[in-house]
Coordinates of N, CA and C in Angstrom, one line a residue:
M9 N -25.8 -148.0 39.1 CA -26.9 -147.9 40.1 C -27.9 -149.2 39.7
R10 N -28.1 -149.8 41.0 CA -29.1 -151.4 40.2 C -30.6 -151.1 41.2
T11 N -31.4 -151.3 40.5 CA -32.5 -150.9 41.0 C -33.8 -152.2 40.8
E12 N -34.2 -153.2 41.5 CA -34.8 -154.4 41.4 C -36.2 -154.1 42.7
L13 N -37.4 -154.8 41.8 CA -38.5 -154.8 42.5 C -39.7 -155.7 41.8
V14 N -40.3 -156.2 43.2 CA -41.2 -157.2 42.8 C -42.6 -157.0 43.6
T15 N -43.8 -157.4 43.3 CA -44.8 -157.4 44.0 C -45.7 -159.2 43.7
V16 N -46.1 -159.4 44.4 CA -47.1 -160.2 44.0 C -48.2 -160.4 44.7
P17 N -49.5 -160.8 44.5 CA -50.8 -160.8 45.0 C -50.5 -162.1 45.9
G18 N -51.4 -162.5 46.7 CA -51.0 -163.4 48.0 C -52.3 -164.5 47.5
H19 N -53.2 -164.2 46.5 CA -54.0 -165.2 45.9 C -54.1 -164.4 44.5
P20 N -54.1 -165.2 43.3 CA -54.3 -164.6 42.3 C -55.6 -164.3 41.5
E21 N -56.5 -164.4 42.1 CA -58.2 -163.8 41.9 C -58.2 -162.4 42.9
R22 N -57.9 -162.3 44.0 CA -57.8 -160.9 44.7 C -56.6 -160.0 44.0
P23 N -57.2 -158.8 44.3 CA -56.5 -157.3 43.4 C -55.3 -157.2 44.3
N24 N -54.3 -157.3 43.9 CA -52.7 -156.9 44.9 C -53.0 -155.7 45.3
E25 N -53.0 -155.7 46.7 CA -53.6 -154.5 47.0 C -52.3 -153.3 48.0
D26 N -50.9 -154.3 47.1 CA -49.6 -153.1 47.8 C -49.0 -152.3 46.6
W27 N -48.3 -151.6 46.5 CA -47.9 -150.1 45.7 C -46.5 -150.6 46.2
I28 N -45.8 -149.9 44.9 CA -44.7 -150.2 44.6 C -43.8 -149.1 43.6
S29 N -43.5 -148.0 43.6 CA -42.8 -147.3 42.7 C -41.4 -147.2 43.0
V30 N -40.4 -146.3 41.8 CA -39.4 -145.8 42.2 C -39.0 -144.6 41.0
A31 N -38.7 -143.4 41.4 CA -38.7 -142.2 40.4 C -37.2 -141.7 40.5
L32 N -36.5 -141.8 39.1 CA -35.4 -141.3 38.9 C -35.4 -139.9 38.3
P33 N -35.0 -138.8 38.9 CA -34.7 -137.8 38.0 C -34.2 -137.7 36.9
S34 N -33.9 -136.5 35.8 CA -33.5 -137.0 34.4 C -32.0 -136.6 34.8
S35 N -31.9 -136.0 36.1 CA -30.2 -135.5 36.2 C -29.2 -136.8 36.8
G36 N -29.9 -137.5 37.2 CA -29.4 -138.9 38.0 C -28.9 -138.7 38.9
Q37 N -28.7 -137.4 39.7 CA -28.4 -137.3 41.2 C -29.3 -137.7 42.3
G38 N -30.4 -138.3 42.0 CA -30.9 -139.1 43.2 C -32.2 -139.7 42.8
G39 N -33.4 -140.1 43.9 CA -34.8 -140.8 43.6 C -35.4 -140.8 44.5
T40 N -36.4 -141.1 44.3 CA -37.2 -141.5 45.8 C -37.8 -142.9 45.4
A41 N -38.5 -143.4 46.6 CA -39.0 -144.8 46.5 C -40.3 -144.6 47.6
V42 N -41.6 -145.3 46.9 CA -42.7 -145.6 48.0 C -42.7 -147.2 47.9
V43 N -43.3 -147.4 49.1 CA -43.9 -149.0 49.0 C -44.8 -148.8 50.3
L44 N -45.9 -149.0 49.8 CA -47.6 -149.1 50.5 C -47.8 -150.8 50.7
D45 N -48.4 -151.2 51.9 CA -49.0 -152.3 52.5 C -50.7 -151.6 52.4
G46 N -51.4 -151.8 51.4 CA -53.2 -151.8 51.7 C -53.5 -152.7 53.1
V47 N -54.1 -152.3 54.2 CA -54.8 -152.8 55.0 C -55.9 -153.6 54.0
T48 N -56.2 -154.8 54.2 CA -57.7 -155.8 54.3 C -58.1 -155.5 55.0
P49 N -59.4 -154.6 54.7 CA -60.5 -155.1 56.2 C -61.2 -156.1 56.4
P50 N -62.4 -156.2 57.1 CA -63.1 -157.3 57.2 C -63.4 -157.2 56.4
P51 N -64.7 -158.8 55.8 CA -65.7 -158.8 54.8 C -67.4 -157.9 54.9
D52 N -67.1 -156.7 55.7 CA -68.3 -155.9 55.9 C -67.8 -154.6 55.6
D53 N -69.0 -153.6 56.0 CA -68.9 -152.3 55.8 C -67.3 -151.3 56.5
D54 N -67.4 -151.0 55.1 CA -65.7 -150.2 56.3 C -66.0 -148.3 55.5
G55 N -67.5 -147.7 55.6 CA -67.9 -146.8 54.7 C -67.4 -146.2 53.9
C56 N -66.7 -147.1 52.7 CA -65.9 -146.3 52.1 C -66.6 -147.2 50.6
V57 N -67.0 -146.6 49.2 CA -67.2 -147.2 48.3 C -66.4 -147.5 47.2
H58 N -64.7 -147.3 47.7 CA -63.5 -147.8 46.8 C -62.9 -148.8 47.4
T59 N -62.5 -149.5 46.7 CA -61.2 -150.6 47.3 C -60.2 -150.3 47.6
V60 N -59.9 -151.2 48.3 CA -58.3 -150.8 49.1 C -57.2 -150.8 48.0
D61 N -57.1 -151.3 46.6 CA -56.2 -151.0 45.7 C -56.3 -149.7 45.0
W62 N -57.5 -149.2 45.2 CA -58.2 -147.7 44.4 C -57.4 -146.9 45.5
F63 N -57.4 -147.3 46.4 CA -56.8 -146.2 47.9 C -55.5 -146.5 47.5
T64 N -54.4 -147.4 48.0 CA -53.5 -147.2 47.1 C -52.5 -146.6 46.2
A65 N -53.4 -147.0 45.1 CA -53.0 -146.7 44.0 C -52.5 -144.9 44.3
R66 N -54.1 -144.4 44.5 CA -54.0 -143.1 44.4 C -53.1 -142.0 45.5
L67 N -53.2 -142.9 46.8 CA -52.5 -142.2 47.7 C -50.7 -142.3 47.2
G68 N -50.2 -144.0 46.9 CA -48.7 -144.0 46.3 C -48.6 -143.0 44.8
G69 N -49.8 -142.6 44.1 CA -49.6 -142.1 43.1 C -49.3 -140.7 43.3
A70 N -49.6 -139.9 44.5 CA -49.7 -138.8 45.5 C -47.9 -138.8 45.6
L71 N -48.1 -139.7 46.7 CA -46.4 -139.9 46.9 C -45.3 -139.9 46.0
T72 N -45.8 -140.0 44.9 CA -44.5 -140.7 44.3 C -44.3 -139.3 43.8
E73 N -45.3 -138.7 42.7 CA -45.5 -137.5 42.7 C -45.0 -136.0 43.6
L74 N -45.5 -136.2 44.2 CA -44.5 -134.7 45.5 C -43.4 -135.0 45.9
S75 N -42.5 -136.4 46.7 CA -41.8 -137.0 46.7 C -40.8 -136.5 45.5
G76 N -40.7 -136.7 44.8 CA -40.0 -136.3 43.5 C -40.1 -134.8 43.2
S77 N -41.4 -134.1 43.5 CA -41.4 -132.7 43.1 C -41.0 -131.8 43.6
R78 N -41.2 -132.3 45.1 CA -41.7 -131.1 46.2 C -40.2 -131.3 47.2
R79 N -39.0 -131.2 46.3 CA -37.7 -131.1 47.1 C -37.8 -130.3 48.5
D80 N -38.4 -129.3 48.5 CA -38.7 -128.4 49.8 C -39.1 -128.7 50.8
L81 N -40.1 -129.8 50.9 CA -40.7 -130.6 51.7 C -40.4 -131.9 52.4
S82 N -40.1 -131.9 53.5 CA -40.1 -133.5 54.2 C -40.9 -134.2 53.9
L83 N -40.6 -135.8 54.0 CA -41.2 -136.9 53.6 C -42.5 -136.8 54.7
A84 N -42.0 -136.4 56.0 CA -43.3 -136.5 56.5 C -44.5 -135.3 55.7
E85 N -43.8 -134.4 55.9 CA -44.9 -132.9 54.9 C -45.8 -133.7 54.2
I86 N -44.8 -134.0 52.5 CA -45.2 -134.8 51.9 C -46.4 -135.9 51.8
L87 N -45.9 -136.7 53.0 CA -47.3 -138.0 53.6 C -48.3 -137.2 53.8
S88 N -48.2 -136.0 54.7 CA -49.6 -135.3 55.2 C -50.5 -135.0 54.1
L89 N -49.6 -134.3 53.4 CA -50.4 -133.9 51.6 C -50.9 -135.0 50.9
A90 N -50.1 -135.7 50.8 CA -50.7 -136.9 50.0 C -52.0 -137.8 50.8
I91 N -51.9 -138.1 51.6 CA -52.9 -138.1 52.4 C -54.8 -137.2 52.7
R92 N -54.0 -135.8 52.3 CA -55.1 -135.0 52.7 C -55.7 -134.9 51.1
R93 N -54.8 -135.0 50.2 CA -55.3 -135.2 48.4 C -56.2 -136.3 48.4
T94 N -55.5 -137.1 49.2 CA -55.9 -138.8 48.9 C -57.8 -138.9 49.8
A95 N -57.5 -138.4 50.4 CA -59.2 -138.2 51.4 C -59.7 -137.1 50.2
D96 N -59.8 -136.1 49.7 CA -60.2 -135.1 49.2 C -61.2 -135.5 48.1
A97 N -60.2 -136.6 47.4 CA -60.9 -137.2 46.1 C -61.9 -138.5 46.7
H98 N -62.4 -138.9 47.4 CA -63.3 -139.5 48.4 C -64.4 -139.1 49.6
R99 N -64.3 -137.8 49.8 CA -65.3 -137.2 50.9 C -66.2 -137.0 50.7
D100 N -66.6 -136.7 49.7 CA -68.0 -136.3 48.8 C -68.8 -138.1 48.9
T101 N -67.8 -139.2 48.6 CA -69.0 -140.3 48.6 C -68.3 -141.0 49.6
C102 N -67.9 -141.0 50.7 CA -67.2 -141.9 51.5 C -67.3 -141.5 53.2
D103 N -67.5 -142.3 54.2 CA -67.5 -141.8 55.7 C -65.9 -141.8 56.2
L104 N -65.2 -141.0 55.8 CA -63.8 -141.1 55.6 C -63.6 -141.3 57.8
S105 N -64.7 -141.0 58.3 CA -64.8 -141.3 59.9 C -64.4 -142.5 60.6
H106 N -65.1 -143.7 59.6 CA -65.0 -144.9 59.6 C -63.5 -145.6 60.1
V107 N -63.6 -146.4 61.5 CA -62.2 -146.8 61.8 C -61.6 -147.1 61.0
R108 N -62.1 -148.2 59.9 CA -61.9 -149.0 58.7 C -61.7 -148.6 57.5
T109 N -61.9 -147.1 57.3 CA -61.6 -146.7 55.9 C -60.5 -146.8 55.2
P110 N -60.5 -147.3 54.1 CA -59.1 -147.9 53.5 C -58.1 -146.8 54.0
Q111 N -57.1 -147.7 54.1 CA -56.0 -147.1 54.9 C -54.4 -148.1 54.5
A112 N -53.5 -147.9 54.4 CA -52.0 -148.3 54.2 C -50.9 -148.4 55.0
T113 N -49.8 -149.4 55.2 CA -48.3 -149.0 55.8 C -47.4 -148.4 54.7
V114 N -47.0 -147.4 55.2 CA -46.3 -146.7 54.2 C -44.3 -147.0 54.5
V115 N -43.8 -146.8 53.4 CA -42.5 -146.8 53.5 C -41.7 -145.8 52.1
M116 N -41.3 -144.7 52.8 CA -40.5 -143.8 51.7 C -39.2 -144.1 51.9
A117 N -38.3 -143.3 50.6 CA -36.7 -143.2 51.1 C -36.9 -142.0 49.6
R118 N -36.2 -140.6 50.6 CA -35.4 -140.1 48.8 C -33.8 -139.9 49.2
W119 N -33.4 -140.0 47.8 CA -32.1 -139.7 48.1 C -31.3 -138.4 46.7
D120 N -30.5 -138.0 47.5 CA -29.9 -136.9 46.5 C -28.1 -137.8 46.8
R121 N -26.9 -136.4 46.3 CA -26.1 -136.4 46.2 C -25.4 -136.5 47.8
D122 N -26.0 -136.3 48.6 CA -26.0 -135.6 49.7 C -25.9 -136.4 50.8
S123 N -27.2 -136.9 50.5 CA -28.3 -137.5 52.2 C -29.2 -138.5 51.8
V124 N -29.8 -139.5 52.2 CA -30.6 -140.7 52.2 C -32.2 -140.2 53.1
E125 N -32.6 -139.5 52.6 CA -34.1 -139.6 53.6 C -35.0 -140.7 54.0
H126 N -35.4 -140.7 55.1 CA -36.5 -142.1 54.9 C -37.5 -142.0 56.1
L127 N -38.7 -142.6 56.0 CA -40.3 -142.6 56.7 C -40.5 -144.2 56.5
V128 N -41.0 -144.7 57.8 CA -41.7 -145.2 58.1 C -42.7 -145.5 58.9
L129 N -44.3 -146.2 58.4 CA -45.6 -146.0 58.9 C -45.7 -147.3 59.2
S130 N -46.2 -148.2 60.2 CA -46.6 -149.2 60.5 C -45.7 -150.3 60.4
D131 N -46.1 -151.6 60.0 CA -45.7 -152.7 60.2 C -44.3 -153.3 58.5
S132 N -44.4 -152.0 57.5 CA -43.4 -152.6 56.7 C -41.7 -152.4 57.3
A133 N -41.0 -152.4 56.6 CA -39.5 -152.3 57.1 C -38.9 -151.7 56.1
L134 N -37.5 -151.0 56.6 CA -36.9 -150.4 55.2 C -35.5 -150.2 55.8
L135 N -34.6 -151.6 54.9 CA -33.4 -151.6 55.8 C -32.2 -151.0 54.8
L136 N -31.3 -150.4 55.7 CA -30.5 -150.0 55.2 C -28.8 -150.0 55.1
A137 N -28.0 -150.5 54.4 CA -26.6 -150.7 54.2 C -25.7 -150.1 53.9
S138 N -24.8 -150.0 55.0 CA -23.5 -149.2 54.9 C -23.0 -149.6 54.0
P139 N -21.4 -149.3 53.4 CA -20.5 -149.7 52.8 C -19.5 -150.7 53.4
E140 N -19.7 -150.7 54.9 CA -19.1 -151.9 55.3 C -20.0 -153.3 55.5
G141 N -20.9 -152.9 55.1 CA -22.0 -154.2 55.3 C -22.6 -154.3 56.4
T142 N -23.0 -153.1 57.4 CA -23.6 -153.1 58.4 C -25.0 -153.4 58.0
V143 N -26.2 -153.7 58.6 CA -27.5 -153.5 58.3 C -28.3 -153.0 59.1
R144 N -29.1 -151.8 58.6 CA -29.8 -151.1 59.9 C -31.3 -151.3 59.8
A145 N -32.2 -151.5 60.3 CA -33.7 -151.9 60.1 C -34.1 -150.5 60.3
V146 N -35.0 -150.0 59.9 CA -35.9 -148.8 60.6 C -37.2 -149.7 60.8
L147 N -37.8 -149.5 61.3 CA -39.2 -150.2 61.8 C -39.5 -149.4 62.8
D148 N -41.3 -149.5 62.7 CA -41.9 -148.6 63.2 C -42.7 -149.7 63.9
G149 N -42.4 -149.8 65.7 CA -42.5 -151.1 66.3 C -44.1 -151.0 67.1
R150 N -44.8 -150.1 67.3 CA -45.9 -150.1 67.8 C -46.9 -150.9 67.5
L151 N -46.8 -151.6 66.2 CA -48.4 -152.7 66.1 C -47.3 -154.0 67.3
D152 N -46.4 -154.3 66.8 CA -45.4 -155.0 67.6 C -45.9 -155.3 69.3
L153 N -46.1 -153.9 69.8 CA -46.6 -154.3 71.2 C -48.1 -154.2 71.5
V154 N -48.7 -154.4 70.7 CA -50.2 -154.6 70.9 C -49.6 -156.4 71.1
P155 N -50.9 -156.8 72.2 CA -50.2 -158.3 72.9 C -51.7 -158.7 71.3
R156 N -51.2 -160.4 71.2 CA -51.5 -160.8 69.9 C -53.0 -161.1 70.5
E157 N -53.4 -161.2 71.7 CA -54.9 -161.9 72.0 C -55.8 -160.6 71.5
I158 N -55.4 -159.2 71.4 CA -56.5 -158.2 71.4 C -56.0 -158.2 69.6
L159 N -55.1 -158.4 69.0 CA -55.0 -158.6 67.7 C -56.4 -159.6 66.9
R160 N -56.7 -160.2 67.9 CA -57.7 -161.5 67.3 C -58.7 -161.1 67.5
S161 N -59.3 -159.8 68.0 CA -60.2 -159.2 68.4 C -60.4 -158.1 67.4
R162 N -61.5 -158.4 67.0 CA -61.6 -157.1 65.6 C -61.9 -155.8 66.4
V163 N -62.9 -156.2 67.7 CA -63.2 -154.6 68.3 C -62.4 -153.8 68.8
A164 N -61.3 -154.9 69.6 CA -59.9 -154.4 70.5 C -59.1 -154.2 69.5
T165 N -58.6 -154.6 68.4 CA -57.9 -154.0 67.5 C -58.7 -152.6 67.0
D166 N -59.8 -152.4 66.6 CA -60.1 -151.3 66.0 C -60.2 -149.9 67.0
A167 N -59.9 -150.7 68.5 CA -59.8 -149.4 69.4 C -58.5 -148.8 69.5
L168 N -57.9 -149.4 69.0 CA -56.4 -149.1 69.0 C -55.9 -148.7 67.7
R169 N -56.6 -148.2 66.9 CA -56.2 -148.3 66.0 C -55.9 -146.5 65.1
N170 N -55.4 -146.1 64.7 CA -54.7 -144.7 64.6 C -55.6 -144.1 66.0
T171 N -54.5 -144.2 66.9 CA -55.4 -144.0 68.5 C -53.6 -144.0 69.5
E172 N -53.4 -143.0 70.1 CA -52.8 -142.7 71.4 C -52.4 -143.9 72.0
G173 N -51.3 -144.5 72.0 CA -51.0 -145.4 72.6 C -51.3 -146.9 72.0
G174 N -52.0 -147.0 70.6 CA -52.1 -147.8 69.6 C -51.1 -147.7 68.5
F175 N -51.6 -147.9 67.3 CA -50.7 -148.1 66.5 C -51.7 -147.2 65.3
F176 N -50.2 -146.7 64.2 CA -50.9 -145.7 63.5 C -50.3 -146.2 61.5
T177 N -51.4 -146.1 60.6 CA -51.7 -146.3 59.4 C -52.0 -144.9 59.1
A178 N -51.6 -144.7 57.4 CA -52.0 -143.8 56.3 C -53.7 -144.4 56.0
A179 N -54.6 -143.0 56.4 CA -55.9 -143.7 56.4 C -56.2 -141.9 56.0
A180 N -57.3 -141.4 56.5 CA -57.9 -140.0 56.2 C -57.1 -139.0 57.1
D181 N -56.5 -138.8 57.8 CA -56.0 -138.1 58.8 C -54.6 -137.7 58.9
P182 N -54.5 -136.3 57.9 CA -53.1 -135.8 57.9 C -52.0 -135.5 58.6
S183 N -52.7 -135.5 59.6 CA -51.6 -135.4 61.2 C -50.9 -136.5 61.6
V184 N -51.3 -137.7 61.1 CA -50.9 -139.0 61.2 C -49.3 -138.9 60.6
A185 N -49.1 -138.2 59.7 CA -47.7 -138.3 59.4 C -47.1 -137.7 60.4
R186 N -47.0 -137.4 61.6 CA -46.5 -136.7 62.4 C -45.9 -137.8 63.8
R187 N -46.4 -139.0 62.8 CA -46.0 -140.4 63.9 C -45.6 -141.3 63.4
A188 N -45.1 -140.9 62.3 CA -44.0 -142.0 61.3 C -42.7 -141.9 61.9
V189 N -41.8 -142.6 62.2 CA -40.3 -143.2 62.0 C -39.7 -142.3 60.7
T190 N -39.0 -141.1 61.2 CA -38.3 -140.7 59.9 C -36.9 -140.2 60.3
G191 N -36.2 -140.0 59.3 CA -35.0 -139.8 59.7 C -33.9 -139.3 58.4
V192 N -33.2 -138.6 58.5 CA -32.2 -138.7 57.4 C -30.3 -139.2 57.7
T193 N -30.0 -140.1 56.8 CA -28.4 -140.6 57.0 C -27.7 -139.9 55.2
P194 N -26.4 -139.6 56.2 CA -25.7 -139.0 55.1 C -25.3 -140.2 53.7
R195 N -25.3 -139.8 52.4 CA -25.6 -140.8 51.7 C -24.3 -141.6 51.5
A196 N -22.9 -141.0 52.0 CA -21.6 -142.0 51.9 C -21.9 -143.0 52.7
D197 N -22.6 -142.9 53.6 CA -22.9 -143.8 54.5 C -23.9 -145.4 54.3
V198 N -24.7 -144.8 53.4 CA -25.8 -146.1 52.3 C -25.3 -146.4 51.0
R199 N -24.7 -147.6 51.4 CA -24.1 -148.0 49.8 C -25.6 -148.4 49.6
A200 N -26.2 -148.9 49.9 CA -27.8 -149.5 49.4 C -29.1 -149.8 50.5
F201 N -30.0 -150.1 49.9 CA -31.4 -150.1 50.8 C -32.4 -151.0 49.9
A202 N -33.5 -151.3 51.0 CA -34.6 -152.5 50.4 C -35.8 -151.6 51.3
A203 N -36.7 -152.2 50.6 CA -38.1 -151.9 51.6 C -38.7 -153.1 51.4
L204 N -39.7 -153.6 52.5 CA -40.2 -154.9 52.1 C -41.8 -154.4 53.1
T205 N -42.9 -154.9 52.4 CA -44.4 -155.5 52.8 C -44.0 -156.5 53.7
D206 N -45.1 -156.5 54.8 CA -45.3 -157.7 55.4 C -44.7 -159.1 55.2
G207 N -45.7 -158.9 53.7 CA -46.0 -160.1 52.9 C -44.2 -160.9 53.0
A208 N -44.2 -159.8 52.5 CA -42.2 -160.2 52.1 C -41.4 -160.6 53.1
S209 N -41.5 -159.6 54.6 CA -40.7 -159.3 55.9 C -40.7 -161.2 56.4
R210 N -41.8 -161.6 56.4 CA -42.5 -162.8 56.5 C -40.6 -163.6 57.0
W211 N -40.4 -163.6 56.1 CA -38.7 -164.6 56.2 C -38.0 -164.1 57.6
V212 N -37.9 -163.0 57.9 CA -37.8 -162.4 59.1 C -38.5 -162.9 60.1
E213 N -39.4 -161.8 60.2 CA -40.3 -161.4 61.4 C -41.3 -162.8 61.4
L214 N -41.8 -163.8 60.5 CA -42.6 -164.8 61.3 C -41.7 -165.8 61.2
F215 N -41.5 -166.2 60.2 CA -40.6 -167.3 60.2 C -39.1 -167.7 60.3
Q216 N -38.4 -166.3 60.4 CA -37.1 -166.5 61.4 C -36.3 -167.8 60.0
A217 N -36.3 -167.0 59.1 CA -35.5 -167.9 58.2 C -34.0 -167.4 58.4
G218 N -33.7 -166.1 59.2 CA -32.7 -165.4 59.3 C -33.3 -163.6 59.7
D219 N -31.6 -163.1 60.0 CA -32.3 -161.9 60.6 C -32.2 -161.2 59.6
W220 N -32.3 -159.8 59.7 CA -32.3 -158.5 58.7 C -31.1 -158.8 57.6
A221 N -29.5 -158.4 58.6 CA -28.4 -159.0 57.4 C -28.7 -160.0 56.8
A222 N -28.8 -161.2 57.3 CA -29.5 -162.5 56.2 C -30.1 -162.0 54.9
C223 N -31.2 -161.0 55.6 CA -32.2 -160.8 54.4 C -31.5 -159.9 53.6
F224 N -31.0 -158.9 54.1 CA -30.3 -158.6 53.0 C -29.4 -158.8 52.1
R225 N -28.3 -159.7 52.4 CA -27.6 -160.3 51.8 C -28.5 -161.4 50.6
L226 N -29.2 -161.7 51.1 CA -30.1 -162.6 50.3 C -30.9 -161.7 49.3
L227 N -31.0 -160.7 49.2 CA -31.8 -159.7 48.1 C -30.5 -159.4 47.2
E228 N -29.9 -159.0 47.8 CA -28.7 -158.5 47.2 C -28.4 -159.8 46.1
K229 N -28.1 -161.2 46.5 CA -27.4 -162.2 45.7 C -28.7 -162.8 44.4
E230 N -30.0 -162.6 45.4 CA -30.9 -163.5 44.2 C -32.3 -162.0 44.2
G231 N -32.1 -161.2 44.4 CA -33.0 -159.7 44.3 C -34.4 -160.2 44.9
P232 N -35.4 -159.0 44.8 CA -36.4 -159.6 45.6 C -37.1 -160.4 44.9
R233 N -37.1 -160.8 43.4 CA -38.2 -161.7 43.5 C -37.4 -163.3 44.4
G234 N -36.1 -163.2 44.5 CA -35.8 -164.3 44.9 C -36.0 -164.6 46.6
L235 N -36.5 -163.5 47.0 CA -37.0 -163.8 48.6 C -38.1 -164.0 48.2
V236 N -39.1 -163.5 47.4 CA -40.8 -163.5 47.8 C -41.2 -165.0 47.2
E237 N -40.0 -165.6 46.6 CA -39.8 -167.2 46.6 C -40.1 -168.4 47.3
R238 N -38.8 -167.7 48.0 CA -38.2 -168.1 49.7 C -39.6 -168.5 50.2
V239 N -39.9 -167.2 50.7 CA -40.9 -166.7 51.6 C -42.6 -167.7 51.1
R240 N -42.8 -167.9 50.1 CA -43.9 -168.5 49.4 C -43.2 -170.4 49.3
A241 N -41.9 -170.7 49.2 CA -41.9 -172.1 49.6 C -42.0 -172.1 51.3
I242 N -41.5 -171.4 52.2 CA -41.5 -171.7 53.5 C -43.3 -171.8 53.9
E243 N -44.0 -170.9 53.4 CA -45.6 -170.9 53.6 C -46.2 -172.3 53.2
S244 N -45.6 -172.7 51.9 CA -46.5 -173.9 51.5 C -45.9 -174.9 52.2
A245 N -44.7 -175.1 52.9 CA -44.3 -176.6 53.4 C -44.7 -175.9 54.9
D246 N -45.0 -175.0 55.4 CA -45.8 -175.0 56.9 C -47.1 -175.2 56.4
R247 N -48.0 -175.0 56.0 CA -48.9 -175.2 55.4 C -49.4 -177.0 55.4
T248 N -48.4 -177.8 54.7 CA -48.1 -179.1 54.8 C -47.8 -179.6 55.8
A249 N -47.4 -179.1 56.7 CA -46.8 -179.6 58.1 C -47.7 -179.1 58.9
G250 N -49.0 -178.6 58.7 CA -50.1 -178.3 59.5 C -49.7 -176.9 60.4
G251 N -49.3 -176.0 59.8 CA -48.2 -175.2 60.9 C -49.8 -174.3 60.4
A252 N -49.9 -173.2 61.9 CA -51.1 -172.2 61.7 C -50.0 -170.9 62.6
R253 N -48.9 -170.4 61.6 CA -48.7 -169.4 62.9 C -48.7 -167.8 61.8
R254 N -50.0 -167.8 61.5 CA -50.4 -167.0 60.3 C -52.2 -167.0 60.2
W255 N -53.0 -166.0 60.1 CA -54.2 -166.3 59.6 C -54.8 -165.9 58.2
K256 N -53.7 -166.0 57.4 CA -53.9 -166.8 56.1 C -52.5 -166.7 55.7
L257 N -52.7 -167.6 54.5 CA -51.6 -168.8 54.0 C -50.7 -167.5 53.6
H258 N -51.1 -166.8 52.0 CA -49.9 -166.3 51.4 C -50.7 -164.5 51.7
D259 N -50.1 -163.1 52.0 CA -50.2 -162.3 51.7 C -49.3 -161.4 50.5
D260 N -50.4 -160.6 50.2 CA -49.5 -159.9 49.0 C -48.1 -159.5 49.5
A261 N -46.8 -159.9 49.0 CA -45.7 -159.7 49.2 C -44.7 -158.5 47.8
T262 N -44.5 -157.2 48.7 CA -43.6 -156.6 47.6 C -42.2 -156.2 48.1
A263 N -41.1 -156.2 47.6 CA -40.1 -156.3 48.1 C -39.1 -155.3 46.8
L264 N -38.1 -153.9 47.5 CA -37.9 -153.1 46.4 C -36.2 -153.4 46.9
Y265 N -35.1 -153.5 45.9 CA -33.8 -153.4 46.3 C -33.2 -152.2 45.7
V266 N -32.4 -151.3 46.0 CA -31.9 -150.2 45.5 C -30.1 -150.4 45.3
E267 N -29.4 -150.2 44.5 CA -27.9 -150.2 45.0 C -27.8 -148.8 44.5
L268 N -26.7 -148.1 45.4 CA -26.6 -146.4 45.2 C -25.5 -146.5 44.7

């Protein structure tokens, strides 16, 4: 089994708000992986005394523990329980009803000798590669359906955040777990998988340097660090050329590659 991962902050003087973990049982019969991308709030009140990286650490830790220890629960049930546990850790000090209370995108994968389960919530990506080389991208495309002009408005975006007809993230409401994209694939049909936050998936989704299959081949050949280094090089070149394809030069970038 081959497992490689990398997480790089968008700016060296700011905390990395992503989370990544892989847990392998001593039996060697499976494992679980969790990748979160914390949502950076605007620089004003979000109703919480805690930082986004505090939130992703608490949620990521709960997801890692529960997905490894509670095989009787589905990944959606685990996400719901982990959100509730994290909310309980700060509901007495923070306004969890605030629309920008700390939140994150989620990718989870859990596998054993028979199957590979997955869960995706919001705009991080999961890639599943078959033994024949076919790559399937598991995406939650709801944020992509929101017009760009709406996303440029904080008020308009907040009106669609975690609401029907908008898009969903893991924040303080456990019921959002029902909105996640989930599925189960036979283990024999998955040779390897990868998980990317949008700071790493920019290679495909923003800069269009290749499709998902090409991205997976890059991960297989150069590893997650190779992908992130290529993203950073494109970002720097785009800045030099006066590009304006994003609202911030670099984002926290996290990538995971697991060969089963």
